[in-house]
Structures are given as C-alpha cells and as structure tokens.
Tab-separated table of N, CA and C in Angstrom:
chain	number	residue	atom	x	y	z
Z	1	MET	N	105.828	115.857	96.400
Z	1	MET	CA	104.409	116.125	96.479
Z	1	MET	C	104.074	116.609	97.888
Z	2	ASN	N	103.373	117.702	97.998
Z	2	ASN	CA	102.935	118.224	99.284
Z	2	ASN	C	101.588	117.600	99.597
Z	3	SER	N	101.596	116.380	100.107
Z	3	SER	CA	100.352	115.654	100.258
Z	3	SER	C	99.824	115.588	101.682
Z	4	THR	N	100.568	116.052	102.649
Z	4	THR	CA	100.095	115.992	104.017
Z	4	THR	C	99.306	117.248	104.340
Z	5	PRO	N	98.021	117.098	104.735
Z	5	PRO	CA	97.218	118.276	105.070
Z	5	PRO	C	97.854	119.068	106.198
Z	6	LYS	N	97.732	120.366	106.130
Z	6	LYS	CA	98.298	121.230	107.159
Z	6	LYS	C	97.487	121.126	108.438
Z	7	ALA	N	98.150	121.287	109.561
Z	7	ALA	CA	97.481	121.203	110.860
Z	7	ALA	C	96.377	122.234	110.988
Z	8	SER	N	96.557	123.412	110.409
Z	8	SER	CA	95.536	124.455	110.517
Z	8	SER	C	94.232	124.020	109.855
Z	9	MET	N	94.313	123.176	108.833
Z	9	MET	CA	93.128	122.658	108.166
Z	9	MET	C	92.303	121.817	109.138
Z	10	SER	N	92.980	121.147	110.055
Z	10	SER	CA	92.320	120.256	111.011
Z	10	SER	C	91.246	120.977	111.816
Z	11	LYS	N	91.471	122.225	112.144
Z	11	LYS	CA	90.519	122.977	112.953
Z	11	LYS	C	89.303	123.434	112.163
Z	12	SER	N	89.420	123.510	110.837
Z	12	SER	CA	88.325	124.055	110.041
Z	12	SER	C	87.438	123.001	109.378
Z	13	ILE	N	87.772	121.731	109.515
Z	13	ILE	CA	86.956	120.704	108.865
Z	13	ILE	C	85.726	120.387	109.710
Z	14	PRO	N	84.622	120.002	109.054
Z	14	PRO	CA	83.437	119.599	109.826
Z	14	PRO	C	83.753	118.377	110.689
Z	15	GLU	N	83.180	118.314	111.856
Z	15	GLU	CA	83.441	117.191	112.766
Z	15	GLU	C	83.063	115.856	112.125
Z	16	SER	N	82.058	115.860	111.248
Z	16	SER	CA	81.632	114.629	110.589
Z	16	SER	C	82.688	114.097	109.617
Z	17	TRP	N	83.668	114.909	109.267
Z	17	TRP	CA	84.758	114.477	108.385
Z	17	TRP	C	85.974	114.010	109.179
Z	18	ARG	N	85.931	114.096	110.498
Z	18	ARG	CA	87.103	113.833	111.337
Z	18	ARG	C	87.731	112.476	111.050
Z	19	LYS	N	86.934	111.400	110.996
Z	19	LYS	CA	87.482	110.057	110.761
Z	19	LYS	C	88.256	110.037	109.439
Z	20	ALA	N	87.653	110.561	108.391
Z	20	ALA	CA	88.301	110.559	107.074
Z	20	ALA	C	89.555	111.420	107.089
Z	21	PHE	N	89.479	112.587	107.700
Z	21	PHE	CA	90.628	113.490	107.743
Z	21	PHE	C	91.803	112.842	108.475
Z	22	ASP	N	91.526	112.274	109.636
Z	22	ASP	CA	92.594	111.640	110.417
Z	22	ASP	C	93.193	110.451	109.668
Z	23	LEU	N	92.350	109.630	109.044
Z	23	LEU	CA	92.828	108.479	108.289
Z	23	LEU	C	93.652	108.926	107.074
Z	24	ALA	N	93.207	109.987	106.391
Z	24	ALA	CA	93.954	110.500	105.236
Z	24	ALA	C	95.310	111.048	105.668
Z	25	GLN	N	95.356	111.774	106.775
Z	25	GLN	CA	96.641	112.290	107.273
Z	25	GLN	C	97.606	111.150	107.572
Z	26	LYS	N	97.104	110.114	108.223
Z	26	LYS	CA	97.939	108.956	108.560
Z	26	LYS	C	98.420	108.266	107.283
Z	27	ALA	N	97.515	108.102	106.326
Z	27	ALA	CA	97.878	107.449	105.058
Z	27	ALA	C	98.966	108.237	104.338
Z	28	HIS	N	98.797	109.538	104.253
Z	28	HIS	CA	99.814	110.379	103.607
Z	28	HIS	C	101.160	110.245	104.314
Z	29	ALA	N	101.141	110.284	105.638
Z	29	ALA	CA	102.384	110.188	106.414
Z	29	ALA	C	103.092	108.855	106.179
Z	30	GLU	N	102.329	107.812	105.892
Z	30	GLU	CA	102.885	106.482	105.652
Z	30	GLU	C	103.210	106.240	104.174
Z	31	GLY	N	103.002	107.256	103.339
Z	31	GLY	CA	103.288	107.108	101.916
Z	31	GLY	C	102.253	106.298	101.159
Z	32	LYS	N	101.076	106.149	101.724
Z	32	LYS	CA	99.993	105.404	101.084
Z	32	LYS	C	99.251	106.309	100.103
Z	33	THR	N	98.521	105.697	99.188
Z	33	THR	CA	97.774	106.440	98.184
Z	33	THR	C	96.330	106.656	98.632
Z	34	VAL	N	95.947	107.916	98.730
Z	34	VAL	CA	94.601	108.319	99.121
Z	34	VAL	C	93.782	108.569	97.859
Z	35	VAL	N	92.613	107.942	97.791
Z	35	VAL	CA	91.710	108.068	96.643
Z	35	VAL	C	90.386	108.636	97.138
Z	36	THR	N	89.848	109.566	96.367
Z	36	THR	CA	88.515	110.098	96.671
Z	36	THR	C	87.630	109.954	95.446
Z	37	THR	N	86.354	109.935	95.700
Z	37	THR	CA	85.345	110.065	94.656
Z	37	THR	C	84.141	110.698	95.317
Z	38	ASN	N	83.174	111.065	94.528
Z	38	ASN	CA	81.993	111.698	95.107
Z	38	ASN	C	80.780	111.451	94.226
Z	39	GLY	N	79.618	111.650	94.817
Z	39	GLY	CA	78.384	111.520	94.064
Z	39	GLY	C	77.184	111.556	94.975
Z	40	CYS	N	76.026	111.434	94.350
Z	40	CYS	CA	74.770	111.403	95.107
Z	40	CYS	C	74.512	110.004	95.659
Z	41	PHE	N	74.800	108.977	94.865
Z	41	PHE	CA	74.611	107.580	95.269
Z	41	PHE	C	73.237	107.374	95.888
Z	42	ASP	N	72.205	107.840	95.178
Z	42	ASP	CA	70.852	107.842	95.729
Z	42	ASP	C	70.259	106.443	95.836
Z	43	LEU	N	70.158	105.735	94.751
Z	43	LEU	CA	69.696	104.350	94.783
Z	43	LEU	C	70.885	103.490	94.377
Z	44	LEU	N	71.485	102.830	95.324
Z	44	LEU	CA	72.682	102.052	95.053
Z	44	LEU	C	72.361	100.923	94.075
Z	45	HIS	N	73.179	100.796	93.025
Z	45	HIS	CA	72.969	99.775	92.012
Z	45	HIS	C	74.310	99.222	91.534
Z	46	LYS	N	74.243	98.244	90.650
Z	46	LYS	CA	75.431	97.554	90.147
Z	46	LYS	C	76.459	98.529	89.570
Z	47	GLY	N	76.020	99.545	88.877
Z	47	GLY	CA	76.936	100.529	88.309
Z	47	GLY	C	77.736	101.249	89.380
Z	48	HIS	N	77.073	101.604	90.494
Z	48	HIS	CA	77.774	102.261	91.595
Z	48	HIS	C	78.840	101.347	92.189
Z	49	VAL	N	78.476	100.103	92.421
Z	49	VAL	CA	79.417	99.163	93.043
Z	49	VAL	C	80.622	98.933	92.134
Z	50	SER	N	80.377	98.769	90.850
Z	50	SER	CA	81.476	98.589	89.893
Z	50	SER	C	82.392	99.813	89.893
Z	51	TYR	N	81.800	100.995	89.887
Z	51	TYR	CA	82.534	102.261	89.907
Z	51	TYR	C	83.396	102.372	91.170
Z	52	LEU	N	82.819	102.045	92.323
Z	52	LEU	CA	83.556	102.139	93.575
Z	52	LEU	C	84.674	101.101	93.652
Z	53	ARG	N	84.456	99.932	93.090
Z	53	ARG	CA	85.531	98.923	93.048
Z	53	ARG	C	86.700	99.429	92.203
Z	54	GLU	N	86.385	100.040	91.061
Z	54	GLU	CA	87.455	100.591	90.224
Z	54	GLU	C	88.174	101.724	90.949
Z	55	ALA	N	87.421	102.554	91.657
Z	55	ALA	CA	88.031	103.652	92.416
Z	55	ALA	C	89.000	103.102	93.467
Z	56	LYS	N	88.611	102.073	94.176
Z	56	LYS	CA	89.456	101.491	95.220
Z	56	LYS	C	90.759	100.939	94.635
Z	57	LYS	N	90.711	100.430	93.417
Z	57	LYS	CA	91.904	99.882	92.773
Z	57	LYS	C	92.961	100.954	92.487
Z	58	GLN	N	92.582	102.232	92.606
Z	58	GLN	CA	93.518	103.317	92.315
Z	58	GLN	C	94.455	103.613	93.481
Z	59	GLY	N	94.220	103.011	94.642
Z	59	GLY	CA	95.077	103.313	95.777
Z	59	GLY	C	94.804	102.451	96.986
Z	60	ASP	N	95.254	102.946	98.135
Z	60	ASP	CA	95.175	102.189	99.382
Z	60	ASP	C	93.927	102.480	100.200
Z	61	PHE	N	93.467	103.716	100.177
Z	61	PHE	CA	92.307	104.122	100.962
Z	61	PHE	C	91.319	104.847	100.053
Z	62	LEU	N	90.034	104.487	100.157
Z	62	LEU	CA	88.992	105.133	99.355
Z	62	LEU	C	88.052	105.905	100.264
Z	63	PHE	N	87.965	107.199	99.993
Z	63	PHE	CA	87.066	108.096	100.704
Z	63	PHE	C	85.986	108.546	99.732
Z	64	VAL	N	84.723	108.418	100.141
Z	64	VAL	CA	83.607	108.762	99.266
Z	64	VAL	C	82.895	109.980	99.822
Z	65	GLY	N	82.803	111.020	98.994
Z	65	GLY	CA	82.031	112.205	99.334
Z	65	GLY	C	80.601	112.010	98.845
Z	66	ILE	N	79.653	112.203	99.743
Z	66	ILE	CA	78.229	112.064	99.428
Z	66	ILE	C	77.600	113.452	99.449
Z	67	ASN	N	76.920	113.812	98.366
Z	67	ASN	CA	76.218	115.096	98.340
Z	67	ASN	C	75.110	115.098	99.396
Z	68	ALA	N	75.048	116.170	100.184
Z	68	ALA	CA	73.975	116.350	101.154
Z	68	ALA	C	72.640	116.473	100.410
Z	69	ASP	N	71.568	116.259	101.122
Z	69	ASP	CA	70.237	116.291	100.503
Z	69	ASP	C	69.984	117.584	99.725
Z	70	ALA	N	70.342	118.726	100.303
Z	70	ALA	CA	70.098	120.012	99.632
Z	70	ALA	C	70.877	120.117	98.328
Z	71	SER	N	72.110	119.624	98.300
Z	71	SER	CA	72.878	119.713	97.058
Z	71	SER	C	72.362	118.722	96.023
Z	72	VAL	N	71.829	117.577	96.451
Z	72	VAL	CA	71.206	116.650	95.494
Z	72	VAL	C	69.998	117.315	94.846
Z	73	ARG	N	69.169	117.986	95.661
Z	73	ARG	CA	68.006	118.695	95.100
Z	73	ARG	C	68.445	119.751	94.099
Z	74	ALA	N	69.520	120.467	94.409
Z	74	ALA	CA	70.016	121.504	93.498
Z	74	ALA	C	70.495	120.899	92.181
Z	75	ILE	N	71.071	119.706	92.229
Z	75	ILE	CA	71.609	119.052	91.042
Z	75	ILE	C	70.541	118.275	90.278
Z	76	LYS	N	69.727	117.498	91.004
Z	76	LYS	CA	68.806	116.540	90.381
Z	76	LYS	C	67.349	116.989	90.343
Z	77	GLY	N	67.008	118.020	91.119
Z	77	GLY	CA	65.628	118.492	91.127
Z	77	GLY	C	64.943	118.243	92.460
Z	78	PRO	N	63.759	118.846	92.633
Z	78	PRO	CA	63.083	118.840	93.937
Z	78	PRO	C	62.580	117.481	94.414
Z	79	SER	N	62.451	116.508	93.528
Z	79	SER	CA	61.962	115.190	93.943
Z	79	SER	C	63.082	114.261	94.420
Z	80	ARG	N	64.291	114.731	94.406
Z	80	ARG	CA	65.429	113.918	94.816
Z	80	ARG	C	66.085	114.541	96.042
Z	81	PRO	N	66.753	113.817	96.849
Z	81	PRO	CA	67.037	112.394	96.733
Z	81	PRO	C	65.864	111.535	97.205
Z	82	ILE	N	65.898	110.278	96.833
Z	82	ILE	CA	64.919	109.315	97.318
Z	82	ILE	C	65.297	108.916	98.744
Z	83	ASN	N	66.572	108.631	98.967
Z	83	ASN	CA	67.089	108.252	100.290
Z	83	ASN	C	67.811	109.430	100.923
Z	84	SER	N	67.695	109.553	102.234
Z	84	SER	CA	68.329	110.671	102.946
Z	84	SER	C	69.845	110.554	102.908
Z	85	GLU	N	70.511	111.669	103.148
Z	85	GLU	CA	71.980	111.670	103.159
Z	85	GLU	C	72.536	110.696	104.199
Z	86	SER	N	71.894	110.612	105.349
Z	86	SER	CA	72.403	109.693	106.372
Z	86	SER	C	72.219	108.240	105.940
Z	87	ASP	N	71.119	107.918	105.285
Z	87	ASP	CA	70.910	106.554	104.784
Z	87	ASP	C	71.892	106.227	103.665
Z	88	ARG	N	72.106	107.172	102.754
Z	88	ARG	CA	73.042	106.948	101.647
Z	88	ARG	C	74.459	106.762	102.179
Z	89	ALA	N	74.854	107.577	103.138
Z	89	ALA	CA	76.191	107.466	103.726
Z	89	ALA	C	76.357	106.128	104.442
Z	90	TYR	N	75.349	105.691	105.170
Z	90	TYR	CA	75.401	104.425	105.894
Z	90	TYR	C	75.615	103.253	104.932
Z	91	VAL	N	74.858	103.232	103.845
Z	91	VAL	CA	74.953	102.137	102.869
Z	91	VAL	C	76.315	102.150	102.177
Z	92	ILE	N	76.784	103.309	101.742
Z	92	ILE	CA	78.075	103.390	101.046
Z	92	ILE	C	79.216	103.004	101.983
Z	93	GLU	N	79.170	103.469	103.224
Z	93	GLU	CA	80.247	103.159	104.155
Z	93	GLU	C	80.279	101.667	104.511
Z	94	ALA	N	79.161	100.974	104.365
Z	94	ALA	CA	79.109	99.544	104.660
Z	94	ALA	C	79.792	98.699	103.580
Z	95	LEU	N	80.064	99.272	102.428
Z	95	LEU	CA	80.705	98.524	101.346
Z	95	LEU	C	82.169	98.256	101.684
Z	96	GLU	N	82.621	97.052	101.392
Z	96	GLU	CA	83.970	96.626	101.776
Z	96	GLU	C	85.080	97.491	101.199
Z	97	MET	N	84.864	98.087	100.029
Z	97	MET	CA	85.938	98.856	99.398
Z	97	MET	C	86.027	100.301	99.894
Z	98	VAL	N	85.064	100.732	100.685
Z	98	VAL	CA	85.009	102.120	101.156
Z	98	VAL	C	85.592	102.216	102.559
Z	99	ASP	N	86.570	103.114	102.720
Z	99	ASP	CA	87.218	103.296	104.024
Z	99	ASP	C	86.541	104.355	104.887
Z	100	ALA	N	85.960	105.373	104.269
Z	100	ALA	CA	85.253	106.404	105.031
Z	100	ALA	C	84.373	107.208	104.080
Z	101	VAL	N	83.334	107.793	104.651
Z	101	VAL	CA	82.369	108.602	103.900
Z	101	VAL	C	82.285	109.977	104.551
Z	102	CYS	N	82.182	110.998	103.702
Z	102	CYS	CA	81.967	112.372	104.172
Z	102	CYS	C	80.784	112.950	103.412
Z	103	VAL	N	79.823	113.511	104.123
Z	103	VAL	CA	78.711	114.204	103.484
Z	103	VAL	C	79.130	115.662	103.348
Z	104	PHE	N	78.967	116.202	102.117
Z	104	PHE	CA	79.329	117.606	101.910
Z	104	PHE	C	78.130	118.384	101.394
Z	105	GLU	N	78.055	119.648	101.785
Z	105	GLU	CA	76.894	120.493	101.504
Z	105	GLU	C	76.889	121.118	100.111
Z	106	GLU	N	78.072	121.358	99.558
Z	106	GLU	CA	78.182	122.061	98.289
Z	106	GLU	C	77.820	121.128	97.126
Z	107	GLU	N	77.645	121.702	95.931
Z	107	GLU	CA	77.359	120.887	94.753
Z	107	GLU	C	78.605	120.166	94.254
Z	108	THR	N	79.788	120.688	94.566
Z	108	THR	CA	81.043	120.044	94.163
Z	108	THR	C	81.870	119.770	95.426
Z	109	PRO	N	82.774	118.791	95.372
Z	109	PRO	CA	83.517	118.388	96.564
Z	109	PRO	C	84.813	119.160	96.804
Z	110	GLU	N	84.888	120.390	96.339
Z	110	GLU	CA	86.143	121.140	96.419
Z	110	GLU	C	86.700	121.236	97.839
Z	111	ASN	N	85.865	121.569	98.816
Z	111	ASN	CA	86.352	121.695	100.202
Z	111	ASN	C	86.807	120.355	100.749
Z	112	LEU	N	86.099	119.299	100.410
Z	112	LEU	CA	86.490	117.961	100.844
Z	112	LEU	C	87.844	117.578	100.257
Z	113	LEU	N	88.056	117.861	98.985
Z	113	LEU	CA	89.334	117.545	98.350
Z	113	LEU	C	90.472	118.314	99.010
Z	114	ARG	N	90.240	119.573	99.314
Z	114	ARG	CA	91.290	120.365	99.965
Z	114	ARG	C	91.604	119.832	101.362
Z	115	ALA	N	90.605	119.247	102.020
Z	115	ALA	CA	90.836	118.684	103.355
Z	115	ALA	C	91.599	117.361	103.292
Z	116	LEU	N	91.230	116.491	102.344
Z	116	LEU	CA	91.825	115.150	102.289
Z	116	LEU	C	93.059	115.057	101.399
Z	117	LYS	N	93.215	115.995	100.475
Z	117	LYS	CA	94.353	116.031	99.549
Z	117	LYS	C	94.629	114.668	98.901
Z	118	PRO	N	93.668	114.159	98.127
Z	118	PRO	CA	93.861	112.836	97.528
Z	118	PRO	C	94.982	112.822	96.498
Z	119	ASN	N	95.622	111.657	96.409
Z	119	ASN	CA	96.587	111.437	95.336
Z	119	ASN	C	95.846	111.218	94.024
Z	120	VAL	N	94.656	110.610	94.131
Z	120	VAL	CA	93.829	110.320	92.967
Z	120	VAL	C	92.381	110.664	93.302
Z	121	HIS	N	91.739	111.400	92.394
Z	121	HIS	CA	90.303	111.646	92.518
Z	121	HIS	C	89.639	110.952	91.340
Z	122	VAL	N	88.603	110.171	91.603
Z	122	VAL	CA	87.940	109.389	90.567
Z	122	VAL	C	86.615	110.041	90.181
Z	123	LYS	N	86.426	110.173	88.868
Z	123	LYS	CA	85.175	110.676	88.295
Z	123	LYS	C	84.695	109.670	87.267
Z	124	GLY	N	83.428	109.724	86.954
Z	124	GLY	CA	82.877	108.856	85.924
Z	124	GLY	C	83.381	109.264	84.550
Z	125	ALA	N	83.434	108.299	83.647
Z	125	ALA	CA	83.945	108.533	82.296
Z	125	ALA	C	83.156	109.606	81.552
Z	126	ASP	N	81.910	109.848	81.950
Z	126	ASP	CA	81.110	110.885	81.284
Z	126	ASP	C	81.665	112.287	81.533
Z	127	TRP	N	82.546	112.442	82.496
Z	127	TRP	CA	83.161	113.743	82.784
Z	127	TRP	C	84.454	113.977	82.010
Z	128	LYS	N	84.976	112.937	81.380
Z	128	LYS	CA	86.251	113.067	80.670
Z	128	LYS	C	86.140	114.109	79.556
Z	129	GLY	N	87.137	114.971	79.471
Z	129	GLY	CA	87.154	116.015	78.461
Z	129	GLY	C	86.401	117.271	78.853
Z	130	LYS	N	85.746	117.251	80.004
Z	130	LYS	CA	85.024	118.426	80.495
Z	130	LYS	C	85.910	119.139	81.506
Z	131	ASN	N	85.707	120.412	81.642
Z	131	ASN	CA	86.490	121.211	82.581
Z	131	ASN	C	85.879	121.071	83.974
Z	132	ILE	N	86.411	120.143	84.761
Z	132	ILE	CA	85.875	119.918	86.102
Z	132	ILE	C	86.772	120.602	87.134
Z	133	PRO	N	86.177	121.233	88.151
Z	133	PRO	CA	86.984	121.943	89.146
Z	133	PRO	C	87.899	121.011	89.934
Z	134	GLU	N	87.496	119.760	90.094
Z	134	GLU	CA	88.292	118.815	90.870
Z	134	GLU	C	89.691	118.624	90.280
Z	135	GLU	N	89.791	118.668	88.951
Z	135	GLU	CA	91.078	118.404	88.313
Z	135	GLU	C	92.132	119.441	88.691
Z	136	SER	N	91.782	120.706	88.612
Z	136	SER	CA	92.763	121.734	88.957
Z	136	SER	C	93.091	121.711	90.446
Z	137	ILE	N	92.129	121.334	91.262
Z	137	ILE	CA	92.368	121.291	92.709
Z	137	ILE	C	93.359	120.188	93.054
Z	138	VAL	N	93.125	118.962	92.575
Z	138	VAL	CA	94.028	117.864	92.950
Z	138	VAL	C	95.413	118.039	92.338
Z	139	LYS	N	95.514	118.752	91.237
Z	139	LYS	CA	96.827	119.008	90.632
Z	139	LYS	C	97.651	119.981	91.480
Z	140	GLU	N	96.988	120.772	92.362
Z	140	GLU	CA	97.702	121.721	93.226
Z	140	GLU	C	98.771	121.021	94.066
Z	141	TRP	N	98.534	119.787	94.477
Z	141	TRP	CA	99.499	119.050	95.294
Z	141	TRP	C	100.038	117.821	94.577
Z	142	GLY	N	99.895	117.793	93.252
Z	142	GLY	CA	100.483	116.722	92.461
Z	142	GLY	C	99.594	115.515	92.257
Z	143	GLY	N	98.319	115.621	92.598
Z	143	GLY	CA	97.379	114.525	92.394
Z	143	GLY	C	96.905	114.462	90.951
Z	144	ARG	N	96.092	113.463	90.671
Z	144	ARG	CA	95.552	113.292	89.324
Z	144	ARG	C	94.100	112.839	89.391
Z	145	VAL	N	93.416	112.946	88.251
Z	145	VAL	CA	92.037	112.464	88.132
Z	145	VAL	C	92.042	111.199	87.298
Z	146	HIS	N	91.332	110.191	87.769
Z	146	HIS	CA	91.133	108.944	87.027
Z	146	HIS	C	89.661	108.899	86.611
Z	147	TYR	N	89.409	108.586	85.351
Z	147	TYR	CA	88.041	108.493	84.845
Z	147	TYR	C	87.639	107.029	84.777
Z	148	ALA	N	86.693	106.648	85.609
Z	148	ALA	CA	86.247	105.260	85.715
Z	148	ALA	C	85.136	104.978	84.719
Z	149	GLY	N	85.122	103.760	84.224
Z	149	GLY	CA	84.098	103.336	83.279
Z	149	GLY	C	82.741	103.139	83.928
Z	150	PHE	N	81.742	102.971	83.083
Z	150	PHE	CA	80.370	102.758	83.538
Z	150	PHE	C	79.891	101.378	83.140
Z	151	VAL	N	78.940	100.876	83.885
Z	151	VAL	CA	78.226	99.667	83.499
Z	151	VAL	C	76.980	100.158	82.769
Z	152	ASP	N	76.910	99.884	81.475
Z	152	ASP	CA	75.792	100.371	80.663
Z	152	ASP	C	74.437	99.928	81.226
Z	153	GLY	N	73.490	100.851	81.146
Z	153	GLY	CA	72.118	100.537	81.523
Z	153	GLY	C	71.773	100.766	82.980
Z	154	TYR	N	72.721	101.223	83.782
Z	154	TYR	CA	72.450	101.433	85.203
Z	154	TYR	C	72.529	102.911	85.548
Z	155	SER	N	71.464	103.405	86.138
Z	155	SER	CA	71.413	104.792	86.580
Z	155	SER	C	70.245	104.925	87.552
Z	156	SER	N	70.461	105.656	88.630
Z	156	SER	CA	69.379	105.881	89.594
Z	156	SER	C	68.206	106.578	88.924
Z	157	THR	N	68.508	107.541	88.058
Z	157	THR	CA	67.452	108.279	87.361
Z	157	THR	C	66.608	107.335	86.517
Z	158	LYS	N	67.265	106.391	85.811
Z	158	LYS	CA	66.515	105.418	85.000
Z	158	LYS	C	65.690	104.474	85.880
Z	159	ILE	N	66.237	104.076	87.005
Z	159	ILE	CA	65.491	103.191	87.928
Z	159	ILE	C	64.239	103.900	88.433
Z	160	ILE	N	64.389	105.153	88.798
Z	160	ILE	CA	63.238	105.936	89.307
Z	160	ILE	C	62.197	106.086	88.197
Z	161	ALA	N	62.641	106.417	86.987
Z	161	ALA	CA	61.707	106.575	85.865
Z	161	ALA	C	60.960	105.264	85.582
Z	162	ALA	N	61.676	104.159	85.611
Z	162	ALA	CA	61.042	102.856	85.355
Z	162	ALA	C	60.043	102.513	86.441
Z	163	SER	N	60.345	102.850	87.679
Z	163	SER	CA	59.420	102.530	88.775
Z	163	SER	C	58.129	103.354	88.677
Z	164	LYS	N	58.213	104.549	88.099
Z	164	LYS	CA	57.022	105.387	87.931
Z	164	LYS	C	56.102	104.855	86.841
Z	165	LYS	N	56.667	104.104	85.883
Z	165	LYS	CA	55.872	103.520	84.800
Z	165	LYS	C	55.101	102.303	85.267
Z	166	SER	N	55.551	101.690	86.368
Z	166	SER	CA	54.922	100.461	86.865
Z	166	SER	C	53.571	100.702	87.471
C-alpha cells in the first residue's frame, strides 16, 4: 500500500491542516491505521458522538474534516450553519476520540483525503450503495470505506426544525 503522503504534498496543504498532515505522515510511517470522516457537525448530538466513536474503532488515529461555513450553506441552505466553522471544529476536536480536525472549503473532502491518505474513510450508512467520490479516491492507495450506523431520531436538521416549532 502506498500510504505515505509524498513530500511535495506537504507544500500544497493549507497551514490549518498541518497538525493533521504531520500526524498522519507519522502514523503511516509507523504502520498505524489512519481513519478519516467528514461532515458539517453543526449541532453536536448523540448521533454524532456515536458515529465518531464507531469511526475511531476503525483505526489508530481519527481525523475529522469539517465543512467550512460556505460549503455548509451550499449543501444545507442559506440559514445554515447555526454554529461557525471555528466553533464546530473546536467542539469536535475536544472529543476524546478525535485526534485532529481540518476545515475544508469544498463540498466534498477529496483534497483532504488526498493529503491524509486514510486507510479507512468513514461515511454514514445512508451513503451505502451510492456512488461517492471518496470511495474511488481512498481505493487509489488501497484504502477502504466503512459505513457507520446511525442512532435513529437524531439529526441537526430535525433539532433545528423542532426548535422553530417551540
């Protein structure tokens, strides 16, 4: 498996990804398993925590890609996110199972995956059977996608909708 990021990649990554990139390079060099996942993680809830715990069980280091505010708006609409990208990143990085967080500008984490070269990329079970770009990317270096289960009844969108009814 060609899992060690190339040195030339080091110069092109955003400085805000430096901690994750350096940790991923070290993990790969030591034969450790690098796991990534991504999402908006707008209003942190039980479903998110359960999902991240399952993601961490897939390997040694868990890196979480957080959609930047502009990409959340593009995906979820103009009223989102509720919390800023810096607040969302701070909360996610504070979780014990998360080793590092990277905020990415695009709607998909393709550039982040190419930088970190995860052995495993975790997606929610709702993506299973769909043609996701992450799958072909992680397979380029022998990685795989793991589809994590959901805790029924938990969703940031549902929480926001319920709060508007109050």
